[in-house]
Coordinates of C-alpha atoms in Angstrom, one line a residue:
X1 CA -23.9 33.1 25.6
X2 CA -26.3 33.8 23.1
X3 CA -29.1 34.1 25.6
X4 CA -27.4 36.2 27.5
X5 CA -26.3 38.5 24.8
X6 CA -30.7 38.7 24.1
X7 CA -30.9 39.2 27.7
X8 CA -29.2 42.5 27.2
X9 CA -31.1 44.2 24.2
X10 CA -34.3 42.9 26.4
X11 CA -33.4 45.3 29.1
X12 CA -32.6 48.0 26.6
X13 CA -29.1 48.0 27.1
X14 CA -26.4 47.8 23.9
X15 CA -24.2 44.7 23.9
X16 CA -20.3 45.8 24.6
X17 CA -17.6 44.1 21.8
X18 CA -16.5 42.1 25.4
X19 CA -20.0 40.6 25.3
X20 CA -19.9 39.6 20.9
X21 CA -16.5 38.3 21.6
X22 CA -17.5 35.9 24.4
X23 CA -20.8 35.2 22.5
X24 CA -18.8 34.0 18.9
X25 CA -16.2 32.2 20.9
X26 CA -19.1 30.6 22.4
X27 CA -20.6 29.6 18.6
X28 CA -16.4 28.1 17.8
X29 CA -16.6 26.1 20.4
X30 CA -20.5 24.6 19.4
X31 CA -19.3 24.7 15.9
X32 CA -21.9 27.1 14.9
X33 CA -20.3 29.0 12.7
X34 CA -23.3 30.9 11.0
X35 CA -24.4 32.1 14.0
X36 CA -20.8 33.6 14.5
X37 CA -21.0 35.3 11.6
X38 CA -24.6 36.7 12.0
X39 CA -23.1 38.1 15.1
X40 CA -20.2 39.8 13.5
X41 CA -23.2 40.8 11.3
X42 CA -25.1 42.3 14.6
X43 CA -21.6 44.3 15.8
X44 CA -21.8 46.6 12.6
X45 CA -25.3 47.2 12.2
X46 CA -24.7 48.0 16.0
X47 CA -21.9 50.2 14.9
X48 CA -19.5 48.2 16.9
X49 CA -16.1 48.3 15.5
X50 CA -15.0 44.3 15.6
X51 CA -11.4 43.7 16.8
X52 CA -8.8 41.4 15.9
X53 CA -9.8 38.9 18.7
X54 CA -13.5 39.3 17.2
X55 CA -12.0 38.2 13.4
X56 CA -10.3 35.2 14.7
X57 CA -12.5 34.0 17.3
X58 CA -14.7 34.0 13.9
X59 CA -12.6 32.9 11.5
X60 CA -11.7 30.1 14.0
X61 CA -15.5 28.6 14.0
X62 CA -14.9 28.7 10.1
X63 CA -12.2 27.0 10.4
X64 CA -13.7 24.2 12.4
X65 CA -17.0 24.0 9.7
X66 CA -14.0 23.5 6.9
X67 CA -15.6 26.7 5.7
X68 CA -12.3 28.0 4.7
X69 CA -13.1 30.7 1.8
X70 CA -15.1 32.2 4.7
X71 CA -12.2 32.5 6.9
X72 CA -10.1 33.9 4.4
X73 CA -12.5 36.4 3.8
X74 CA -12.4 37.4 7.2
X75 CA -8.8 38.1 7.3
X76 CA -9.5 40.1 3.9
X77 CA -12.1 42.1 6.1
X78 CA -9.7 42.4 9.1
X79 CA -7.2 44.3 6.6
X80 CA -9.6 46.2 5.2
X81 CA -10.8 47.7 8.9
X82 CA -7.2 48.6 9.5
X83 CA -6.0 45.7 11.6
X84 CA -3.1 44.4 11.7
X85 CA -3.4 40.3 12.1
X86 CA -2.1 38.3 15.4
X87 CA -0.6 35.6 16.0
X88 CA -3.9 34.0 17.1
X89 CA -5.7 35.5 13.7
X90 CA -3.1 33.7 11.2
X91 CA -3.2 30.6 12.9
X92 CA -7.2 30.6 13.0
X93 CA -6.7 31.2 8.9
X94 CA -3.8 28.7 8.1
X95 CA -6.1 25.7 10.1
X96 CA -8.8 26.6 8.4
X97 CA -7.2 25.4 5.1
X98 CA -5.3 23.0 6.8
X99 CA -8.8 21.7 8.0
X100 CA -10.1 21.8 4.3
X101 CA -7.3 20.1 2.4
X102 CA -6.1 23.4 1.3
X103 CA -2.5 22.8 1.6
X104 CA -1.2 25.7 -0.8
X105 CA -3.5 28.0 1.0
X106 CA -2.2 27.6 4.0
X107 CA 1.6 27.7 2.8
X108 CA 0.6 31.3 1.4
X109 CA -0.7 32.3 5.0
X110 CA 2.2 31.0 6.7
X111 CA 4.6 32.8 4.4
X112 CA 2.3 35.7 5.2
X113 CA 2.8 35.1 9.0
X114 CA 6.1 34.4 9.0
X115 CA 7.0 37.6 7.5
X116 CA 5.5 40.3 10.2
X117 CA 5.5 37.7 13.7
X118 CA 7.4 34.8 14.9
X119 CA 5.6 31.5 14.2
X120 CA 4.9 29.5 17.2
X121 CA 4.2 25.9 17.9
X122 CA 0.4 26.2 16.9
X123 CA 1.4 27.6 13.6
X124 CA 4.0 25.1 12.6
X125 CA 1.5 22.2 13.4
X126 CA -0.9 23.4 11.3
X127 CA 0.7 24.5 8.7
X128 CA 2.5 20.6 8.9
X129 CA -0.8 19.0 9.5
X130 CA -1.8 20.7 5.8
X131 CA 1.3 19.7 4.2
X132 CA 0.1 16.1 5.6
X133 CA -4.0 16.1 4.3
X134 CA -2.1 17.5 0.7
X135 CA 0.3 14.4 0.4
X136 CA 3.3 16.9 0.5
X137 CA 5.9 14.7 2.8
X138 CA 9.0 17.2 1.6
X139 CA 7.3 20.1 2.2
X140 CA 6.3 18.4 6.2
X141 CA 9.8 17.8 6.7
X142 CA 11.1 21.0 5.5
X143 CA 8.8 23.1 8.2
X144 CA 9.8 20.4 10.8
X145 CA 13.4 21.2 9.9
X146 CA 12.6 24.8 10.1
X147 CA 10.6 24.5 13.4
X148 CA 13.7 23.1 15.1
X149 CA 16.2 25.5 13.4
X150 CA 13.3 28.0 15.3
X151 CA 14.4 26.6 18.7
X152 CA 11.0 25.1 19.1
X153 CA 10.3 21.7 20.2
X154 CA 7.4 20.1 17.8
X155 CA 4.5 18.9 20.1
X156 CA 2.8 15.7 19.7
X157 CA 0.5 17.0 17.1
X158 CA 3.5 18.4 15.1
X159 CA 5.3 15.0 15.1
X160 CA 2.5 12.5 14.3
X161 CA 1.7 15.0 11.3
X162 CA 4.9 14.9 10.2
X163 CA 5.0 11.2 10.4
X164 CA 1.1 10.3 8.6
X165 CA 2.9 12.9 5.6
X166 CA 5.8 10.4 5.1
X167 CA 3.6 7.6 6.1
X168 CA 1.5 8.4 3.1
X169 CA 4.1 8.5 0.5
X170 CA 5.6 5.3 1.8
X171 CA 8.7 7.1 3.1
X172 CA 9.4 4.9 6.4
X173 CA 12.9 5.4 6.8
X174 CA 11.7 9.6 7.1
X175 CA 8.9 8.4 9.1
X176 CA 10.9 6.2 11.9
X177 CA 14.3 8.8 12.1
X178 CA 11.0 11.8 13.5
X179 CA 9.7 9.1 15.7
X180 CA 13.0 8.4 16.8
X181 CA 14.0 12.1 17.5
X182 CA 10.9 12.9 19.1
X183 CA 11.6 14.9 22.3
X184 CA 7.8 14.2 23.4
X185 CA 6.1 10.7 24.5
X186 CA 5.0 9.0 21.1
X187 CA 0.7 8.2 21.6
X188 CA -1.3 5.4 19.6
X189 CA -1.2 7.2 16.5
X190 CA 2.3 7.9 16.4
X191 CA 3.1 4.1 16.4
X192 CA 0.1 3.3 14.1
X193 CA 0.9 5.8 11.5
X194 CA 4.8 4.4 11.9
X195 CA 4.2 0.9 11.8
X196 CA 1.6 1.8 8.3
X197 CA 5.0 3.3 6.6
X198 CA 7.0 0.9 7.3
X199 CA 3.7 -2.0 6.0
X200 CA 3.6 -0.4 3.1
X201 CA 7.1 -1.6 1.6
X202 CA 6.7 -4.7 4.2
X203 CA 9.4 -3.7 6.7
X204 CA 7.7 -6.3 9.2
X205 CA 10.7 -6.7 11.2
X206 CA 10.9 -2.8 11.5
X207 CA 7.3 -3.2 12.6
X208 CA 7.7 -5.8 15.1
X209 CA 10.5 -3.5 17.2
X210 CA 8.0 -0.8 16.8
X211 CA 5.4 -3.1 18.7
X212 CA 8.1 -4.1 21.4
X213 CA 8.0 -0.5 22.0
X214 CA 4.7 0.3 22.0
X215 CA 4.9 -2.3 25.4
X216 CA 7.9 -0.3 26.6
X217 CA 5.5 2.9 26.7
X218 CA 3.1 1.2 28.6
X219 CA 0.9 1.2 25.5
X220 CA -1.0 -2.1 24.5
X221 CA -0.2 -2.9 20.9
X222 CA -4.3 -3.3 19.5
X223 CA -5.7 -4.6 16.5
X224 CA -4.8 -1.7 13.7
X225 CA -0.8 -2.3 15.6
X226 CA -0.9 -6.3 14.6
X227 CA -3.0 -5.8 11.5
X228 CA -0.2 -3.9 9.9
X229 CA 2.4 -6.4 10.8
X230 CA 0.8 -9.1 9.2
X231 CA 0.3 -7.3 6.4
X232 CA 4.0 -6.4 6.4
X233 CA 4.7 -10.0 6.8
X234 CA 3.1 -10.9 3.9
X235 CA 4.9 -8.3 1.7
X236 CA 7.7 -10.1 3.1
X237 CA 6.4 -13.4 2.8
X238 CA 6.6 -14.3 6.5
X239 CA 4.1 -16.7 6.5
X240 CA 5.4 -18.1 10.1
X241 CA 5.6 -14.7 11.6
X242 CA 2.1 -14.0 10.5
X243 CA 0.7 -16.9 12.2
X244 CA 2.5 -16.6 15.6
X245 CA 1.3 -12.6 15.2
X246 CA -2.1 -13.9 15.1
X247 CA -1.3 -16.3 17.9
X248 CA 0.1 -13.4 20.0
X249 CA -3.2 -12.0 19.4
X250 CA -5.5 -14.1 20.5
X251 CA -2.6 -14.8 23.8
X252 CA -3.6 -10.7 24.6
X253 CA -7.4 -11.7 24.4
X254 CA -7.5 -9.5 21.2
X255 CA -10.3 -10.7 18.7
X256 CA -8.5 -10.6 15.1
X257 CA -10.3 -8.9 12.5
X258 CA -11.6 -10.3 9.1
X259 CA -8.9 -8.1 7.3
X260 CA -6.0 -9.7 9.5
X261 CA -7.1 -13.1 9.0
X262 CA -7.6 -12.3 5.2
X263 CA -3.9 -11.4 5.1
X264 CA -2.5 -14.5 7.0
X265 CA -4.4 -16.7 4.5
X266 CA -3.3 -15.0 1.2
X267 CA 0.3 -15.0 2.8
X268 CA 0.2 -18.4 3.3
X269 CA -1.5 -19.3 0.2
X270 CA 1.6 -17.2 -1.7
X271 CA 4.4 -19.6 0.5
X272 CA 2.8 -22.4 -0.6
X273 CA 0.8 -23.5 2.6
X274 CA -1.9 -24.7 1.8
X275 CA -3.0 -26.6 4.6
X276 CA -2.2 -23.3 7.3
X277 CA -4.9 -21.2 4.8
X278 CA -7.3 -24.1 5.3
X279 CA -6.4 -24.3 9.1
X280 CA -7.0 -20.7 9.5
X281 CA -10.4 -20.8 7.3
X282 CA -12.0 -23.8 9.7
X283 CA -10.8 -21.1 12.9
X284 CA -12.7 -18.9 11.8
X285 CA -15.8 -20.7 10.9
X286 CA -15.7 -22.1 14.1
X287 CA -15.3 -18.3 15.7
X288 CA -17.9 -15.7 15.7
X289 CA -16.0 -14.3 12.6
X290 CA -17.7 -14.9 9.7
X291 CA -15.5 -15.7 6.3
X292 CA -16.4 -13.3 3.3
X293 CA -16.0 -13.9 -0.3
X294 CA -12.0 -12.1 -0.1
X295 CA -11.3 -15.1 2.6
X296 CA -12.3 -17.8 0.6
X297 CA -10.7 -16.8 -2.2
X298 CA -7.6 -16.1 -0.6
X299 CA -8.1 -20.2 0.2
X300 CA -9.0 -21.0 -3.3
X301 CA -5.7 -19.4 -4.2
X302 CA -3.9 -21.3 -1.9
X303 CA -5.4 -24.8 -3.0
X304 CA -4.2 -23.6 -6.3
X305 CA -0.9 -22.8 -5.0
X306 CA -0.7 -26.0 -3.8
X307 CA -2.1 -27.9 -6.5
X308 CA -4.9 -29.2 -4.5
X309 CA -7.4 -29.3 -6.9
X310 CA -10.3 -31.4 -4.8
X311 CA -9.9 -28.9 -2.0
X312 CA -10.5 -25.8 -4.2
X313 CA -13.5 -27.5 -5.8
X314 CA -14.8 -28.5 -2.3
X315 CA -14.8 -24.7 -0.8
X316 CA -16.2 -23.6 -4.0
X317 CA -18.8 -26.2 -3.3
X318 CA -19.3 -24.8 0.6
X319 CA -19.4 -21.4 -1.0
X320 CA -22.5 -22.3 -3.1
X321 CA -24.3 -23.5 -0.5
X322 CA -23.1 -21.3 2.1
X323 CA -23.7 -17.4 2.9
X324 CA -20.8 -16.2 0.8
X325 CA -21.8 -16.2 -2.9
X326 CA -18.9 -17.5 -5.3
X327 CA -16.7 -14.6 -6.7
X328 CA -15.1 -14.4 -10.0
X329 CA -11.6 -14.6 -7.9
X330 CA -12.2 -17.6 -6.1
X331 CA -13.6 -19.1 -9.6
X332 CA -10.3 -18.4 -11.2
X333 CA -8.7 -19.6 -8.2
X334 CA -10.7 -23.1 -8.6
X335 CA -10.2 -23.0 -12.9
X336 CA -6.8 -22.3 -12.3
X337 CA -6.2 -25.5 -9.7
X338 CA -7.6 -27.6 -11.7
X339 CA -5.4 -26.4 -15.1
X340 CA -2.7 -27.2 -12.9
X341 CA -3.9 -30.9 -11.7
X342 CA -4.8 -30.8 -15.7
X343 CA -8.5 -31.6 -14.9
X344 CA -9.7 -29.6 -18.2
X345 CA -13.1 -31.4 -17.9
X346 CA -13.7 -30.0 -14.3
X347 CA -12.3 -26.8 -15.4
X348 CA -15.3 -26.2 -18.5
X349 CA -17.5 -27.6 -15.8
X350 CA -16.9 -24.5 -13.2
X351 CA -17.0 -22.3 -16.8
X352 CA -20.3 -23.2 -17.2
X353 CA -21.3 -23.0 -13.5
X354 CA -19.8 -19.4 -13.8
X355 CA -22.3 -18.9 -17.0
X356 CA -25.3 -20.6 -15.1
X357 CA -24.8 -18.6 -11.6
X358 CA -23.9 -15.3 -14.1
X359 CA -20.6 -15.0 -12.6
X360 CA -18.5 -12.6 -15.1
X361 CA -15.7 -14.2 -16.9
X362 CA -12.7 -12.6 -17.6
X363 CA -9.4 -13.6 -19.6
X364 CA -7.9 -15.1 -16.8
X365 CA -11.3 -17.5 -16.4
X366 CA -10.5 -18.2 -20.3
X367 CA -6.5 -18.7 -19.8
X368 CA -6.8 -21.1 -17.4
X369 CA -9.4 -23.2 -19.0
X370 CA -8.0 -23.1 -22.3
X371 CA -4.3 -23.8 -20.5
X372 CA -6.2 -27.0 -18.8
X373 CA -7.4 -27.7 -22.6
X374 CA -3.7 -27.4 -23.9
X375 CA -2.2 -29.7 -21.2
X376 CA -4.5 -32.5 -22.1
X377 CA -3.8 -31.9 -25.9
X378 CA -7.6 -30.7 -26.7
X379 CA -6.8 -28.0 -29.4
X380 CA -10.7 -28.9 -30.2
X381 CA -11.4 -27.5 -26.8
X382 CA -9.5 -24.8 -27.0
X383 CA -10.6 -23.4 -30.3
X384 CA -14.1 -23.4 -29.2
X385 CA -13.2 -21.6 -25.9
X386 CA -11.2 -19.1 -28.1
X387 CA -14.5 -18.5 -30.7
X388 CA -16.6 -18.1 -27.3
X389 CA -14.0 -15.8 -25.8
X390 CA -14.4 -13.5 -28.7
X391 CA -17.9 -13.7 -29.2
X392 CA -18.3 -12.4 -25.7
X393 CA -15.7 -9.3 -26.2
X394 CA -13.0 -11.0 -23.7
X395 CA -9.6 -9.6 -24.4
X396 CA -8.0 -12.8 -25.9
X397 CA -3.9 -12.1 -25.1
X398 CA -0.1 -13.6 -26.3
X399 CA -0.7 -16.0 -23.4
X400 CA -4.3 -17.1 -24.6
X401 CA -2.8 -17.6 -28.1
X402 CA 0.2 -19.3 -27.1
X403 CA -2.3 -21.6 -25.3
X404 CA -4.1 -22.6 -28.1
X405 CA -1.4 -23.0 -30.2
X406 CA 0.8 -25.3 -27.6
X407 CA -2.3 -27.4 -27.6
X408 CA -2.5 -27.8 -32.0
X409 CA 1.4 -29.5 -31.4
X410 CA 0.9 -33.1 -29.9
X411 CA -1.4 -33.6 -32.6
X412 CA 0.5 -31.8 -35.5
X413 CA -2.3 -29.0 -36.1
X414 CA -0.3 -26.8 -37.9
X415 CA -2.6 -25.2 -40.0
X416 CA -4.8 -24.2 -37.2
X417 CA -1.0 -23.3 -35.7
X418 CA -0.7 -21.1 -38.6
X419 CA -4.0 -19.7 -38.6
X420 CA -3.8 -18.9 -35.2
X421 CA -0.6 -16.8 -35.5
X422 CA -2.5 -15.0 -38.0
X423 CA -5.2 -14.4 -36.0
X424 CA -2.5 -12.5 -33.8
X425 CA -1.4 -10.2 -36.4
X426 CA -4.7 -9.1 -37.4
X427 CA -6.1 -8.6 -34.1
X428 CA -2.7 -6.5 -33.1
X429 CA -2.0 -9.0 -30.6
X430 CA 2.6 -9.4 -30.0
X431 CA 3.4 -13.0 -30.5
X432 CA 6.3 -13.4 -28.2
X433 CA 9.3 -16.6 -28.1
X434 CA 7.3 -19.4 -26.5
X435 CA 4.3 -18.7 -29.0
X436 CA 6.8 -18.6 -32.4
X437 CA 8.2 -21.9 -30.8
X438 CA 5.2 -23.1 -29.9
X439 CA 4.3 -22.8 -33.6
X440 CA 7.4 -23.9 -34.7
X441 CA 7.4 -26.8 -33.0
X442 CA 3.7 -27.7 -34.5
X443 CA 5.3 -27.2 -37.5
X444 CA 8.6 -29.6 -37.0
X445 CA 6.2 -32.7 -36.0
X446 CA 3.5 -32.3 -39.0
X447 CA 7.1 -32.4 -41.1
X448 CA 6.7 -29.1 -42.3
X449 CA 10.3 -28.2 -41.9
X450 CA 10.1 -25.7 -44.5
X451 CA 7.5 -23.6 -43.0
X452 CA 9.5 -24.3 -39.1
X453 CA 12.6 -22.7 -40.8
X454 CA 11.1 -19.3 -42.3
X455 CA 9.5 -18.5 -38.4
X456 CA 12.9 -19.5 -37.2
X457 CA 13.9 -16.1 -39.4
X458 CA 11.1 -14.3 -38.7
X459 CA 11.5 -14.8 -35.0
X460 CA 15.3 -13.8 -35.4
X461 CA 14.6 -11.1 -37.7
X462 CA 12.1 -9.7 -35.1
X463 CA 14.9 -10.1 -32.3
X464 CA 17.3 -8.3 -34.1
X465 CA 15.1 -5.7 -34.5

């Protein structure tokens, strides 16, 4: 188009406003945006007068760039010249900002529209779609509402807009009553922006009709469809459904992805199953699907879950030889099982592999080490993990205290007890019940019944309050 519009200054002749139209429609549909508005450019010094198909064929490549300012300053221009806008002109202006996020632009235009021509289908959607990119579900299912009070039938686009704005705000039950009044076909991204809705708050079963459906349409249900229903599952704690979802998966000859296999082992890890996390971990190292650092520590987890302490050290052990460097989750993971198998030796040991491999440690890393320390009556232990805690700037909380302080009471340490509590007060840390009877109780067996009585007020004093 451009050529030819050259062509025609070569032979001496002036370019018509037919032949600039045709040429910056041309430039929307290459995206060349610039070039449409050195052509508007070209029209005046040609002493063409542009025309309202000119303006929104230009403001339309705008658009399209996500050069929005630029395309409201055309319709600025446009009124300026005497124009009166089109139907086609505020629609080229309200996806422009619709296109750059600008959702309270584009409610401004629409108002604008609405109040000299009819909207139409094109006008809705965008002005929807904006609503949508802006995180604005009300406002989306006010100028659905609107659209049908118009006696016009929302399109595809209108609809799966509609949908992705409640989708985003987790509003499923909004999301599934437009798919279900849908006068057009629902696509792919209709049921994938449905079933992420209805994920978000874990409605798997909700998300399992909307697969059955899917089939119904003649549409295969693909990766992104099962992905979100195993993530739903494990909002749900579905640990069975997940599995047979993967099953179902593989059954279709569809590969499942390193996320959806991350999410079956952390759901079974969270129900308590171990040995399905560790089942799904040796699938996948047997596959082409390589484990990353989030899928062993989902494992880790689930060893811990299951208080299966020699397992969680063993895939730590795999991860230090293996690709997948040890993470500061899958370490807690491991500290954490073996607090739980009370193991506090094996526990410092991982501490000081974390130190050695300069893994960060966090309070959790301490808590559970310290917790491992208290079970097996080390107040020792814990002290000195406390002192190192501090020295290293680790947020020491009530449940590190209440630790340390559980572990002074076997032995009757209750002037570290009592030196610990203070420790909380000057460090603004809340003692809660279970460290006051923690103390107390350190108090009671070293026969200091005296001291056991006044926290017994304090703590009732405090509750009271």
């Amino acid at each position: 188009a451009l050529c030819q519009l050259h062509s025609i200054w070569d032979n001496a002749m002036l370019p018509d406003i037919i032949s600039f139209n045709a040429a910056i429609s041309a430039c929307d549909r290459c995206g060349q945006w610039q070039q449409a508005l050195g052509l508007l450019h070209m029209m005046q010094k040609s002493r063409l007068v542009a025309d309202v198909v000119t303006y929104s064929a230009a403001m339309s490549c705008c658009g399209a760039a996500e050069q929005w300012q630029q395309a409201l300053g055309l319709l600025d221009a446009l009124h300026q010249n005497g124009l009166m806008p089109e139907m086609i002109t505020y629609n080229a202006a309200v996806s422009a900002c619709e296109k750059a996020r600008q959702w309270q632009h584009a409610l401004d235009l629409f108002w604008m529209l609405r109040s000299s021509v009819v909207p139409n289908v094109v006008s809705y959607s965008a002005v929807i779609s904006a609503c949508e990119k802006g995180g604005r579900w009300q406002h989306a299912v006010f100028f659905l509402e609107v659209m049908q009070k118009s006696s016009l039938v929302p399109n595809l686009i209108t609809c799966n807009a509609a949908i992705s704005a409640c989708e985003k705000d987790g509003q499923w039950q909004q999301a599934l009553s437009i798919f279900e009044a849908m006068a057009c076909l629902p696509n792919v991204i209709t049921f994938h922006a449905s079933m992420s809705a209805c994920e978000k708050v874990g409605q798997w079963q909700r998300i399992l009709e909307l697969v059955e459906a899917m089939q119904k349409h003649d549409l295969v249900p693909d990766v992104i469809a099962h992905s979100a229903a195993i993530s739903a599952c494990g909002k749900g704690m579905q640990w069975q459904q997940a599995l047979c979802l993967l099953e179902l998966m593989r059954d279709d000859d569809l590969a499942p992805d390193i996320i959806a296999c991350n999410t079956a082992i952390s759901i079974c890890g969270k129900s308590k199953q171990w040995l399905q996390a560790i089942g799904l971990l040796e699938v996948m190292r047997r596959s082409d699907l390589l484990p990353n650092a989030i899928t062993y520590s989902a494992a880790v987890n689930a060893c811990k879950q299951g208080e299966q302490w020699q397992v969680a050290l063993a895939l730590v052990s795999i991860m230090r030889t293996g690709p997948v460097a040890a993470s500061i989750n899958a370490c807690n993971a491991a500290v954490s099982a073996c607090e739980k198998g009370k193991h506090w030796q094996l526990a410092l040991g991982l501490l000081t592999e974390m130190t050695s491999r300069q893994i960060t440690k966090n309070t959790v890393t301490y808590n559970a080490c310290i917790s491992a320390a208290e079970k097996c009556d080390k107040w020792q232990v814990a002290m000195r993990l406390l002192c190192e805690m501090q020295a290293a700037s680790v947020l020491a909380t009530t449940v590190t205290y209440s630790a340390c302080i559980s572990a002074c009471e076997e032995l009757a340490q209750w002037e570290v007890a009592l030196y610990l509590l203070g420790q909380m007060q000057k460090h603004e840390v809340s003692a809660n019940t279970v460290t006051c009877s923690a103390c107390m109780s350190v108090c009671e067996k070293a026969g200091q019944w005296q001291l056991a009585l006044e926290l017994a007020h304090k703590m009732e004093e405090h509750t009271s309050e």
